[in-house]
Amino acid sequence: MISKLENLKNILKERILVLDGAMGTMIQSYKLSEKDFRGDRLVSHPVDLKGNNDILNITRPEIIREIHSKFLEAGSDIIETNTFSSTIISQADYKCEPFAYEINYEAARNARFAVDKYSTTQKPRFVAGALGPTNKTASLSPDVNDPGYRAVTFDDLVKAYGQAAKGLVDGGADILLVETVFDTLNCKAAIYAINELCAKEGKIIPVMISGTITDLSGRTLSGQTIEAFYISVAHTKNLLSVGINCALGAKQMRPFIEDLSKTAACYVSIYPNAGLPNEMGGYDETPSMMTEVLSDYAGNGFVNIVGGCCGTTPDHINLISSIAKNYKPRVIPSVQPELRLSGLEPLVFNPEMNFVNIGERTNITGSKKFEKLILAGDYDSALSVARQQVEGGAQILDVNMDEGLLDSEKAMQRFLNLLSAEPDIAKLPVMIDSSKFKVIEAGLKCLQGKAI
């Protein structure tokens, strides 16, 4: 018996699969009240719940199942669970942390109920358990006065994502979808949590990853280019696809999806908004307008999975589904570089490259100046050493904090957190250098890029 991963890969060789559209847009159309969000279960909950769409999985499951059914009737092959904000981190805004596992479990059950009703041998349907980005970022500080501060740690995120992923899998999800990634370090925590879950339960769970480009600069909120983002997550076990969603309309995504299609050694997905938000916060791109653009992408061999994000309805998905069957799916490139690293930007090795320069002045045993600055706690000046290395032509930064008078783990974390706030330095991949594995591990938990 083949695994779900192999089954999906076999289908994706034959045709383009269609994701569903915007759950939030559909929920808004029901014009639900505070009473609806509370249901019978949470009548006495201490804070308002209106706006917490994910709680509807347990208070109004019939609405969520009805929305899933509408997208399935429109032709969706993959249905996303209603769990964009279902981690303990995001649910804290509504004091609903105790319900996080249950929300994910019931969301998967709701999607499973709808999918099983519509799935056939000729057209199998799949449940993608959605893991949203949370409302915190592990790569950036919310405090302008302390760029080294973090409101959430890698370990916090691993715990939150691990609980959510288990709920989704226990509830019947076929796929886990880490979506709308604005900070790749958050995403790497989700990947780690999923890998742990798979290892613990002995399961092969297909993983889809989708980042979001926040503007026409082509970078995520945390500063990575689309290629650097892909390189940072390409190590994911059981990786099915990498793609982009949200933020921009279909038309604005063209250069980024084209770049990703040339780079990714896996399948590629795209599910854009229905255009850019208008002055009222709505979306004006009609199904025909959106489908015209996505047809261009499919015709040029850019995509394997298509769908819709904010503002997209069953009408959008219906037309996308009818058009998708007219195009052959993207073929994964057969030739891949020998080594790919990333900071905010990619560093791709190939046979034509000359020597690669590694800046070692940020190594406490290789620079007396750097050593004195770190021991004095003058991290701002220590960053200037890193900047000089970049300006001098370094392509990789070697960072070492092994010194008997230092708490090396904390020093590594502090320096790398501060470095991450400096785009002109953070664009380079980092080589974490230590004789102690715990120091290396501490450093890796600070970096969104693909490090050495």
Tab-separated table of C-alpha atoms in Angstrom:
chain	number	residue	atom	x	y	z
A	1	MET	CA	0.000	0.000	0.000
A	2	ILE	CA	1.494	3.343	-1.039
A	3	SER	CA	1.663	6.252	1.391
A	4	LYS	CA	-0.428	9.408	1.064
A	5	LEU	CA	2.750	11.220	0.071
A	6	GLU	CA	3.447	8.874	-2.833
A	7	ASN	CA	-0.218	8.919	-3.845
A	8	LEU	CA	-0.222	12.721	-3.977
A	9	LYS	CA	3.052	12.805	-5.903
A	10	ASN	CA	1.661	10.370	-8.458
A	11	ILE	CA	-1.460	12.501	-8.949
A	12	LEU	CA	0.612	15.683	-9.238
A	13	LYS	CA	2.623	14.125	-12.072
A	14	GLU	CA	-0.613	13.812	-14.019
A	15	ARG	CA	-2.548	16.996	-13.285
A	16	ILE	CA	-2.676	20.335	-11.518
A	17	LEU	CA	-4.487	20.105	-8.183
A	18	VAL	CA	-6.851	22.802	-6.923
A	19	LEU	CA	-6.870	24.194	-3.395
A	20	ASP	CA	-9.940	25.815	-1.887
A	21	GLY	CA	-10.552	29.539	-1.381
A	22	ALA	CA	-10.835	31.944	1.534
A	23	MET	CA	-12.433	30.582	4.703
A	24	GLY	CA	-12.473	34.043	6.317
A	25	THR	CA	-14.283	35.609	3.363
A	26	MET	CA	-16.933	32.900	3.496
A	27	ILE	CA	-17.413	33.195	7.273
A	28	GLN	CA	-17.940	36.956	6.903
A	29	SER	CA	-20.803	36.281	4.490
A	30	TYR	CA	-22.734	34.556	7.317
A	31	LYS	CA	-22.748	37.800	9.374
A	32	LEU	CA	-22.335	35.933	12.634
A	33	SER	CA	-22.947	37.548	16.029
A	34	GLU	CA	-21.068	37.193	19.310
A	35	LYS	CA	-23.704	34.636	20.322
A	36	ASP	CA	-22.885	32.544	17.253
A	37	PHE	CA	-19.196	32.472	18.102
A	38	ARG	CA	-19.910	31.435	21.693
A	39	GLY	CA	-22.483	28.773	20.836
A	40	ASP	CA	-23.838	26.702	23.728
A	41	ARG	CA	-20.344	25.715	24.810
A	42	LEU	CA	-18.780	29.089	25.617
A	43	VAL	CA	-21.727	31.195	26.813
A	44	SER	CA	-19.833	32.413	29.873
A	45	HIS	CA	-16.375	32.834	28.284
A	46	PRO	CA	-14.687	35.879	29.921
A	47	VAL	CA	-13.775	37.795	26.727
A	48	ASP	CA	-15.452	38.495	23.390
A	49	LEU	CA	-15.028	35.733	20.824
A	50	LYS	CA	-16.393	37.424	17.715
A	51	GLY	CA	-13.625	37.410	15.143
A	52	ASN	CA	-12.089	34.178	16.427
A	53	ASN	CA	-13.060	32.225	13.325
A	54	ASP	CA	-11.251	29.108	14.475
A	55	ILE	CA	-13.476	28.666	17.566
A	56	LEU	CA	-16.374	28.024	15.178
A	57	ASN	CA	-14.915	24.557	14.643
A	58	ILE	CA	-16.340	23.597	18.037
A	59	THR	CA	-19.198	26.095	18.493
A	60	ARG	CA	-20.715	26.114	14.970
A	61	PRO	CA	-19.189	23.138	13.134
A	62	GLU	CA	-22.134	22.918	10.730
A	63	ILE	CA	-21.157	26.283	9.216
A	64	ILE	CA	-17.561	25.204	8.672
A	65	ARG	CA	-18.664	21.919	7.089
A	66	GLU	CA	-21.049	23.797	4.806
A	67	ILE	CA	-18.249	26.107	3.629
A	68	HIS	CA	-15.963	23.149	2.960
A	69	SER	CA	-18.759	21.513	0.952
A	70	LYS	CA	-19.210	24.631	-1.186
A	71	PHE	CA	-15.537	24.609	-2.142
A	72	LEU	CA	-15.647	20.873	-2.839
A	73	GLU	CA	-18.677	21.349	-5.070
A	74	ALA	CA	-16.690	24.032	-6.883
A	75	GLY	CA	-13.983	21.488	-7.702
A	76	SER	CA	-11.354	21.730	-4.961
A	77	ASP	CA	-9.041	18.748	-4.643
A	78	ILE	CA	-7.522	19.926	-1.355
A	79	ILE	CA	-9.498	21.473	1.504
A	80	GLU	CA	-7.693	23.507	4.170
A	81	THR	CA	-8.833	23.209	7.758
A	82	ASN	CA	-10.185	26.306	9.495
A	83	THR	CA	-7.120	26.582	11.750
A	84	PHE	CA	-5.131	29.617	10.597
A	85	SER	CA	-4.903	30.891	14.209
A	86	SER	CA	-5.316	27.694	16.196
A	87	THR	CA	-2.020	27.544	18.100
A	88	ILE	CA	-1.854	28.317	21.816
A	89	ILE	CA	0.104	31.442	20.850
A	90	SER	CA	-2.591	32.920	18.609
A	91	GLN	CA	-5.523	31.719	20.717
A	92	ALA	CA	-4.099	33.607	23.721
A	93	ASP	CA	-5.687	36.775	22.262
A	94	TYR	CA	-9.081	35.251	23.091
A	95	LYS	CA	-8.028	33.374	26.260
A	96	CYS	CA	-8.734	30.157	24.380
A	97	GLU	CA	-5.375	28.417	24.820
A	98	PRO	CA	-6.988	25.437	26.634
A	99	PHE	CA	-9.055	24.728	23.511
A	100	ALA	CA	-6.152	24.762	21.005
A	101	TYR	CA	-5.778	20.988	20.583
A	102	GLU	CA	-9.551	20.506	20.404
A	103	ILE	CA	-9.955	23.278	17.811
A	104	ASN	CA	-7.402	21.604	15.546
A	105	TYR	CA	-8.847	18.145	16.103
A	106	GLU	CA	-12.434	19.209	15.391
A	107	ALA	CA	-11.353	21.327	12.417
A	108	ALA	CA	-9.745	18.279	10.822
A	109	ARG	CA	-12.850	16.224	11.569
A	110	ASN	CA	-15.074	18.870	9.973
A	111	ALA	CA	-12.939	18.917	6.828
A	112	ARG	CA	-12.683	15.112	6.835
A	113	PHE	CA	-16.481	14.808	7.019
A	114	ALA	CA	-16.901	17.016	3.951
A	115	VAL	CA	-14.021	15.488	1.986
A	116	ASP	CA	-15.178	11.904	2.539
A	117	LYS	CA	-18.610	12.846	1.219
A	118	TYR	CA	-17.224	14.178	-2.070
A	119	SER	CA	-14.169	11.993	-2.642
A	120	THR	CA	-14.304	9.327	-5.371
A	121	THR	CA	-11.822	6.856	-6.841
A	122	GLN	CA	-11.554	9.002	-9.969
A	123	LYS	CA	-11.246	12.261	-8.010
A	124	PRO	CA	-9.871	11.730	-4.502
A	125	ARG	CA	-10.029	14.753	-2.194
A	126	PHE	CA	-7.588	15.592	0.573
A	127	VAL	CA	-7.576	17.462	3.901
A	128	ALA	CA	-4.710	19.895	4.467
A	129	GLY	CA	-4.266	20.773	8.121
A	130	ALA	CA	-3.442	24.481	8.119
A	131	LEU	CA	-0.735	25.833	10.427
A	132	GLY	CA	-0.731	29.629	10.275
A	133	PRO	CA	2.220	31.916	11.038
A	134	THR	CA	1.032	32.959	14.548
A	135	ASN	CA	0.911	36.619	15.573
A	136	LYS	CA	4.541	36.703	16.736
A	137	THR	CA	7.873	36.603	14.926
A	138	ALA	CA	11.012	34.797	16.059
A	139	SER	CA	13.350	36.725	13.738
A	140	LEU	CA	12.349	40.292	14.563
A	141	SER	CA	11.996	42.332	17.733
A	142	PRO	CA	8.722	44.125	18.572
A	143	ASP	CA	10.773	46.565	20.685
A	144	VAL	CA	12.434	49.304	18.607
A	145	ASN	CA	14.733	50.037	21.541
A	146	ASP	CA	16.035	46.470	21.753
A	147	PRO	CA	16.506	44.754	18.379
A	148	GLY	CA	17.852	41.666	20.161
A	149	TYR	CA	14.626	41.035	22.088
A	150	ARG	CA	12.190	38.335	20.931
A	151	ALA	CA	8.538	38.029	21.958
A	152	VAL	CA	8.617	34.317	21.166
A	153	THR	CA	11.366	31.714	21.063
A	154	PHE	CA	11.980	28.828	18.702
A	155	ASP	CA	11.133	26.394	21.495
A	156	ASP	CA	7.847	28.218	22.236
A	157	LEU	CA	6.885	27.844	18.595
A	158	VAL	CA	7.868	24.172	18.454
A	159	LYS	CA	5.609	23.447	21.430
A	160	ALA	CA	2.681	25.381	19.925
A	161	TYR	CA	3.019	23.903	16.454
A	162	GLY	CA	3.554	20.399	17.823
A	163	GLN	CA	0.266	20.482	19.720
A	164	ALA	CA	-1.623	21.926	16.745
A	165	ALA	CA	-0.129	19.437	14.285
A	166	LYS	CA	-1.028	16.503	16.532
A	167	GLY	CA	-4.627	17.714	16.761
A	168	LEU	CA	-4.846	18.005	12.990
A	169	VAL	CA	-3.365	14.560	12.357
A	170	ASP	CA	-5.474	12.921	15.074
A	171	GLY	CA	-8.544	14.513	13.501
A	172	GLY	CA	-7.796	13.052	10.074
A	173	ALA	CA	-5.667	15.531	8.100
A	174	ASP	CA	-3.900	13.981	5.090
A	175	ILE	CA	-1.398	16.839	4.691
A	176	LEU	CA	0.080	19.486	6.979
A	177	LEU	CA	0.220	22.940	5.387
A	178	VAL	CA	2.532	25.533	6.948
A	179	GLU	CA	1.110	28.633	5.317
A	180	THR	CA	1.380	32.416	4.968
A	181	VAL	CA	4.951	32.269	6.249
A	182	PHE	CA	6.180	35.814	6.899
A	183	ASP	CA	9.091	34.692	9.091
A	184	THR	CA	11.012	31.627	7.979
A	185	LEU	CA	12.270	30.957	11.507
A	186	ASN	CA	8.656	30.454	12.625
A	187	CYS	CA	8.258	28.083	9.699
A	188	LYS	CA	11.409	26.157	10.623
A	189	ALA	CA	9.971	25.675	14.120
A	190	ALA	CA	6.806	24.241	12.557
A	191	ILE	CA	8.905	21.939	10.374
A	192	TYR	CA	10.849	20.742	13.418
A	193	ALA	CA	7.612	20.091	15.318
A	194	ILE	CA	6.166	18.124	12.392
A	195	ASN	CA	9.343	16.055	12.037
A	196	GLU	CA	9.197	15.231	15.760
A	197	LEU	CA	5.541	14.211	15.461
A	198	CYS	CA	6.229	11.975	12.475
A	199	ALA	CA	9.165	10.315	14.240
A	200	LYS	CA	7.222	9.776	17.467
A	201	GLU	CA	4.152	8.310	15.771
A	202	GLY	CA	5.937	6.520	12.943
A	203	LYS	CA	3.920	8.352	10.283
A	204	ILE	CA	4.752	9.782	6.858
A	205	ILE	CA	2.805	13.031	6.646
A	206	PRO	CA	3.081	15.075	3.434
A	207	VAL	CA	4.075	18.681	4.116
A	208	MET	CA	3.163	21.737	2.065
A	209	ILE	CA	4.877	25.072	2.786
A	210	SER	CA	3.660	28.438	1.524
A	211	GLY	CA	5.327	31.774	2.157
A	212	THR	CA	3.961	35.250	1.682
A	213	ILE	CA	5.644	38.103	-0.175
A	214	THR	CA	4.617	41.274	1.618
A	215	ASP	CA	5.223	43.755	-1.214
A	216	LEU	CA	6.637	44.117	-4.697
A	217	SER	CA	10.210	44.006	-3.373
A	218	GLY	CA	9.777	40.231	-3.510
A	219	ARG	CA	10.715	39.580	0.111
A	220	THR	CA	8.997	38.134	3.135
A	221	LEU	CA	8.296	40.391	6.127
A	222	SER	CA	11.464	39.063	7.759
A	223	GLY	CA	13.464	40.058	4.687
A	224	GLN	CA	14.137	36.888	2.708
A	225	THR	CA	13.942	36.614	-1.060
A	226	ILE	CA	11.774	33.810	-2.419
A	227	GLU	CA	14.825	31.726	-3.392
A	228	ALA	CA	16.413	32.166	0.045
A	229	PHE	CA	13.085	31.151	1.602
A	230	TYR	CA	12.961	27.966	-0.451
A	231	ILE	CA	16.566	27.071	0.385
A	232	SER	CA	15.804	27.552	4.094
A	233	VAL	CA	12.938	25.032	4.102
A	234	ALA	CA	14.068	22.553	1.433
A	235	HIS	CA	15.371	20.154	4.104
A	236	THR	CA	11.811	19.347	5.231
A	237	LYS	CA	11.113	15.621	5.465
A	238	ASN	CA	8.174	14.412	3.350
A	239	LEU	CA	8.102	17.756	1.524
A	240	LEU	CA	5.344	17.812	-1.091
A	241	SER	CA	5.362	21.439	-2.210
A	242	VAL	CA	6.623	24.951	-1.613
A	243	GLY	CA	4.730	27.999	-2.798
A	244	ILE	CA	3.417	31.481	-2.138
A	245	ASN	CA	0.051	32.793	-1.024
A	246	CYS	CA	-1.766	35.864	0.319
A	247	ALA	CA	-0.594	39.527	0.448
A	248	LEU	CA	-0.549	40.132	-3.308
A	249	GLY	CA	-2.964	39.511	-6.136
A	250	ALA	CA	-2.233	36.889	-8.787
A	251	LYS	CA	-0.803	39.375	-11.295
A	252	GLN	CA	1.767	40.793	-8.853
A	253	MET	CA	3.103	37.318	-8.022
A	254	ARG	CA	4.407	36.523	-11.506
A	255	PRO	CA	8.159	37.180	-11.109
A	256	PHE	CA	8.234	35.383	-7.767
A	257	ILE	CA	6.374	32.247	-8.812
A	258	GLU	CA	8.507	32.076	-11.962
A	259	ASP	CA	11.709	32.219	-9.879
A	260	LEU	CA	10.417	29.571	-7.486
A	261	SER	CA	9.376	27.278	-10.334
A	262	LYS	CA	12.939	27.312	-11.672
A	263	THR	CA	14.472	26.670	-8.239
A	264	ALA	CA	12.311	24.209	-6.321
A	265	ALA	CA	13.136	20.500	-6.367
A	266	CYS	CA	9.561	19.764	-5.285
A	267	TYR	CA	6.077	20.700	-6.481
A	268	VAL	CA	5.072	24.372	-6.496
A	269	SER	CA	1.824	25.939	-5.261
A	270	ILE	CA	0.237	29.361	-5.598
A	271	TYR	CA	-2.939	30.718	-4.045
A	272	PRO	CA	-3.164	34.504	-4.325
A	273	ASN	CA	-5.632	37.020	-2.985
A	274	ALA	CA	-8.425	38.194	-5.272
A	275	GLY	CA	-6.326	41.254	-6.115
A	276	LEU	CA	-4.871	43.873	-3.802
A	277	PRO	CA	-7.181	45.174	-1.034
A	278	ASN	CA	-9.226	48.235	-2.027
A	279	GLU	CA	-9.775	51.305	0.171
A	280	MET	CA	-12.583	49.484	2.005
A	281	GLY	CA	-10.445	46.411	2.663
A	282	GLY	CA	-12.311	44.343	0.071
A	283	TYR	CA	-11.058	42.481	-2.986
A	284	ASP	CA	-12.096	43.364	-6.522
A	285	GLU	CA	-10.522	40.681	-8.710
A	286	THR	CA	-13.300	38.667	-10.334
A	287	PRO	CA	-13.047	34.927	-11.015
A	288	SER	CA	-12.391	35.554	-14.723
A	289	MET	CA	-9.693	38.162	-14.013
A	290	MET	CA	-7.910	35.895	-11.562
A	291	THR	CA	-8.224	32.802	-13.725
A	292	GLU	CA	-6.765	34.610	-16.732
A	293	VAL	CA	-3.561	35.276	-14.762
A	294	LEU	CA	-3.364	31.774	-13.277
A	295	SER	CA	-3.900	30.326	-16.765
A	296	ASP	CA	-0.797	32.207	-17.871
A	297	TYR	CA	1.177	30.643	-15.015
A	298	ALA	CA	-0.112	27.158	-15.783
A	299	GLY	CA	0.537	27.614	-19.496
A	300	ASN	CA	4.132	28.568	-18.772
A	301	GLY	CA	4.671	25.531	-16.557
A	302	PHE	CA	5.103	27.439	-13.299
A	303	VAL	CA	2.683	25.560	-11.029
A	304	ASN	CA	1.420	22.217	-9.746
A	305	ILE	CA	-1.182	23.386	-7.214
A	306	VAL	CA	-3.423	26.468	-7.556
A	307	GLY	CA	-6.119	28.007	-5.398
A	308	GLY	CA	-7.246	31.217	-3.759
A	309	CYS	CA	-6.547	33.192	-0.615
A	310	CYS	CA	-8.247	36.334	0.773
A	311	GLY	CA	-11.365	37.390	-1.108
A	312	THR	CA	-11.724	34.207	-3.165
A	313	THR	CA	-15.066	32.397	-3.181
A	314	PRO	CA	-16.437	29.136	-4.602
A	315	ASP	CA	-17.067	31.063	-7.844
A	316	HIS	CA	-13.330	31.737	-8.123
A	317	ILE	CA	-12.465	28.116	-7.362
A	318	ASN	CA	-15.073	26.808	-9.793
A	319	LEU	CA	-13.524	28.697	-12.688
A	320	ILE	CA	-9.959	27.932	-11.594
A	321	SER	CA	-10.881	24.237	-11.413
A	322	SER	CA	-12.421	24.230	-14.874
A	323	ILE	CA	-9.331	25.882	-16.370
A	324	ALA	CA	-6.672	23.896	-14.466
A	325	LYS	CA	-7.586	20.666	-16.212
A	326	ASN	CA	-6.580	22.223	-19.558
A	327	TYR	CA	-2.903	22.486	-18.616
A	328	LYS	CA	-0.105	20.060	-17.891
A	329	PRO	CA	1.503	20.323	-14.455
A	330	ARG	CA	4.950	21.832	-13.957
A	331	VAL	CA	7.846	19.399	-14.308
A	332	ILE	CA	10.348	19.467	-11.425
A	333	PRO	CA	13.814	20.555	-12.665
A	334	SER	CA	16.154	17.556	-12.862
A	335	VAL	CA	19.468	19.370	-12.327
A	336	GLN	CA	20.024	20.871	-8.881
A	337	PRO	CA	23.048	22.754	-7.466
A	338	GLU	CA	25.452	20.833	-5.246
A	339	LEU	CA	25.020	23.128	-2.237
A	340	ARG	CA	22.632	25.953	-1.439
A	341	LEU	CA	22.872	28.206	1.597
A	342	SER	CA	20.950	31.308	2.582
A	343	GLY	CA	20.738	34.295	4.817
A	344	LEU	CA	18.240	36.867	3.631
A	345	GLU	CA	19.647	36.110	0.188
A	346	PRO	CA	20.780	32.864	-1.461
A	347	LEU	CA	24.307	31.564	-1.892
A	348	VAL	CA	24.237	28.856	-4.539
A	349	PHE	CA	27.359	26.799	-5.202
A	350	ASN	CA	28.168	25.559	-8.695
A	351	PRO	CA	31.239	24.169	-10.505
A	352	GLU	CA	32.052	27.560	-12.033
A	353	MET	CA	32.557	29.258	-8.656
A	354	ASN	CA	35.982	30.366	-7.423
A	355	PHE	CA	36.984	30.252	-3.759
A	356	VAL	CA	34.228	31.201	-1.306
A	357	ASN	CA	35.331	33.796	1.237
A	358	ILE	CA	34.415	33.133	4.879
A	359	GLY	CA	34.658	36.109	7.209
A	360	GLU	CA	36.315	34.882	10.421
A	361	ARG	CA	36.687	38.162	12.308
A	362	THR	CA	33.393	37.407	14.106
A	363	ASN	CA	35.145	34.401	15.638
A	364	ILE	CA	36.121	35.197	19.218
A	365	THR	CA	39.290	33.103	18.854
A	366	GLY	CA	40.210	34.718	15.532
A	367	SER	CA	39.922	38.415	16.374
A	368	LYS	CA	41.200	40.096	19.524
A	369	LYS	CA	39.080	43.149	18.762
A	370	PHE	CA	35.913	41.074	18.484
A	371	GLU	CA	36.812	39.169	21.651
A	372	LYS	CA	37.260	42.357	23.691
A	373	LEU	CA	33.962	43.812	22.436
A	374	ILE	CA	31.973	40.662	23.249
A	375	LEU	CA	33.553	40.256	26.685
A	376	ALA	CA	32.732	43.920	27.383
A	377	GLY	CA	29.126	43.334	26.298
A	378	ASP	CA	29.493	45.877	23.476
A	379	TYR	CA	27.480	43.952	20.905
A	380	ASP	CA	26.678	47.028	18.819
A	381	SER	CA	30.360	47.588	18.127
A	382	ALA	CA	30.811	43.859	17.567
A	383	LEU	CA	28.241	44.117	14.778
A	384	SER	CA	30.474	46.684	13.078
A	385	VAL	CA	33.130	43.963	12.798
A	386	ALA	CA	30.604	41.777	10.981
A	387	ARG	CA	29.679	44.679	8.698
A	388	GLN	CA	33.334	45.240	7.828
A	389	GLN	CA	33.616	41.572	6.888
A	390	VAL	CA	30.651	41.915	4.521
A	391	GLU	CA	32.020	45.097	2.978
A	392	GLY	CA	35.375	43.365	2.572
A	393	GLY	CA	33.852	40.636	0.402
A	394	ALA	CA	32.894	37.859	2.813
A	395	GLN	CA	30.251	35.513	1.400
A	396	ILE	CA	29.708	33.616	4.672
A	397	LEU	CA	30.143	34.801	8.268
A	398	ASP	CA	31.837	32.513	10.789
A	399	VAL	CA	30.495	33.175	14.316
A	400	ASN	CA	32.237	31.618	17.318
A	401	MET	CA	31.621	32.435	20.990
A	402	ASP	CA	33.747	29.718	22.659
A	403	GLU	CA	35.441	31.566	25.533
A	404	GLY	CA	35.849	30.393	29.101
A	405	LEU	CA	34.596	33.660	30.613
A	406	LEU	CA	31.409	33.698	28.514
A	407	ASP	CA	28.020	32.046	28.684
A	408	SER	CA	28.560	30.954	25.077
A	409	GLU	CA	24.953	29.962	24.434
A	410	LYS	CA	23.563	33.326	25.524
A	411	ALA	CA	26.324	35.226	23.715
A	412	MET	CA	25.624	33.333	20.483
A	413	GLN	CA	21.867	33.989	20.775
A	414	ARG	CA	22.315	37.669	21.579
A	415	PHE	CA	24.739	38.317	18.745
A	416	LEU	CA	22.734	36.424	16.124
A	417	ASN	CA	19.478	38.087	17.199
A	418	LEU	CA	21.115	41.504	16.808
A	419	LEU	CA	22.694	40.456	13.514
A	420	SER	CA	19.260	39.435	12.186
A	421	ALA	CA	18.107	43.043	12.576
A	422	GLU	CA	20.836	44.276	10.206
A	423	PRO	CA	19.793	43.422	6.608
A	424	ASP	CA	23.151	44.392	5.117
A	425	ILE	CA	24.807	41.747	7.328
A	426	ALA	CA	21.979	39.211	7.620
A	427	LYS	CA	21.881	38.783	3.838
A	428	LEU	CA	24.833	36.378	4.224
A	429	PRO	CA	24.625	32.760	5.386
A	430	VAL	CA	26.154	32.113	8.815
A	431	MET	CA	28.619	29.423	9.818
A	432	ILE	CA	27.951	28.572	13.465
A	433	ASP	CA	31.307	27.581	14.901
A	434	SER	CA	31.659	25.887	18.283
A	435	SER	CA	33.092	22.821	19.985
A	436	LYS	CA	29.869	22.548	22.021
A	437	PHE	CA	26.752	21.156	20.388
A	438	LYS	CA	24.440	23.120	22.700
A	439	VAL	CA	25.976	26.365	21.419
A	440	ILE	CA	25.485	25.261	17.808
A	441	GLU	CA	21.886	24.317	18.593
A	442	ALA	CA	21.277	27.693	20.286
A	443	GLY	CA	22.599	29.454	17.198
A	444	LEU	CA	20.487	27.445	14.780
A	445	LYS	CA	17.374	28.424	16.737
A	446	CYS	CA	18.107	32.082	15.912
A	447	LEU	CA	18.619	31.825	12.163
A	448	GLN	CA	15.899	31.737	9.523
A	449	GLY	CA	18.399	30.989	6.766
A	450	LYS	CA	20.196	27.781	5.785
A	451	ALA	CA	23.329	27.856	7.916
A	452	ILE	CA	26.533	25.840	8.080
